[in-house]
């Protein structure tokens, strides 16, 4: 079973002559307890193209020290990483291999760098003996095992200050203040591996500065690649069941699919349509239980708000039973999807599209000419659906029309967001106004779905000999909520459909 911990640390440059200052003068530190010297032998693994290092991931097999074994680290923020630890084995544990699959795919993982470290450890303690942080002075010898610079070595000394579990980050600030006063400066590399790779890779001419995005194709590809990266990067989070990870991954698939449709004059549909179909499949798999969870939360919050005198019958128990019966076991199913060949093929195809994009002639146009046309094309589709929705009287046909308008609003919003880097504030305002329309339409659709669920719950209650009173009460509340959204919609749409909003996109 893998262990996970949040690692919060800071690194500093040092030499063999560097001596730690008196850290008892750091706020909160009562005493410094030497813990002796430990020899560590760590082999870092990656693909031949260093895909893990490119995303600031580190995978190592380390012997020596109290936590020897396999360690996989994911960046969270500057100086903050999630470290996943598996016991020492000769081969990469399957649990870690799964977390790397979206990045590695079919590429082989092999040793790339070996680090031999002599670590002098000191514990910083509070007056009650609580561990605040661990300070290590590491003397490091790095050897490049594969790739450019194979056989090259590098050596350095660094100071590492790691916050204790559940510690106060203010301790790190206090220690850094003392180190800086002693002339010790922060390290230039974020990790030992990053420094080892930098110092063992032959220097070469980079060919000058990178030019900024200049064509419509450049901007669209930047947005497309961002969504692809998001899917890839969220894969391990979904496998670890981190909060909101499934939802975020699903949104990225929708954004990408929408971009393919919006920018069909930029990217050839013969290449993007099949990918769009696969992205639709992935989004559906990710959403099997997500929509059900949202629905149960909505109904559950309404149940909790009903006065006790009006909560008749086993309402909460009935809701729990209904919810359990509708679960698909999607947690296991999602992992099966991520482990499946179809998903792997999709990632490979997206990677191929990113590397060799199927650009059409319009991709060479200036972004301020091509992108407004694409955004306005999605707006026109939304406008037609909104007119269709608003001309219907309240009822099932209007509910369906509003749902279709919601999907068009989402696509128009994504179109505005994708154009924002090129078009600036006008695209931002457009996306915000359309998002407001999407929100109203979305809440209305949630009410439609909730009413159907409440009707089912009422029927089940009646069939079981229970009173359906409370379900009817909640049905009425949802009807009122839907009517409120319908009254709100014309004004929100008027703001989003203002001619000046669209005219600004063209300037």
Coordinates of C-alpha atoms in Angstrom, one line a residue, residues 214-217 219-220 263 265-266 362-377 419 422-423 504-507:
X214 CA 1.6 35.4 -34.3
X215 CA -1.1 33.6 -36.3
X216 CA -4.6 32.3 -35.6
X217 CA -3.2 28.8 -35.8
X219 CA -3.3 30.8 -30.7
X220 CA -5.6 27.9 -31.4
X263 CA -12.0 26.3 -35.0
X265 CA -11.6 26.5 -40.3
X266 CA -8.2 26.4 -38.5
X362 CA -6.9 29.9 -42.6
X363 CA -4.5 29.1 -39.8
X364 CA -2.0 31.6 -41.3
X365 CA -4.4 34.5 -40.9
X366 CA -4.0 37.1 -38.3
X367 CA -5.7 36.1 -35.0
X368 CA -7.6 39.4 -34.8
X369 CA -9.2 38.5 -38.2
X370 CA -9.9 34.8 -37.9
X371 CA -10.7 34.3 -34.2
X372 CA -13.6 36.8 -34.0
X373 CA -15.3 35.1 -36.9
X374 CA -15.1 31.7 -35.1
X375 CA -16.4 33.2 -31.8
X376 CA -19.3 34.9 -33.6
X377 CA -20.1 31.8 -35.5
X419 CA -9.7 33.7 -28.0
X422 CA -5.4 37.1 -28.7
X423 CA -8.4 39.4 -28.3
X504 CA -15.7 44.9 -29.7
X505 CA -14.5 41.5 -30.7
X506 CA -13.7 42.9 -34.2
X507 CA -11.6 45.8 -33.1

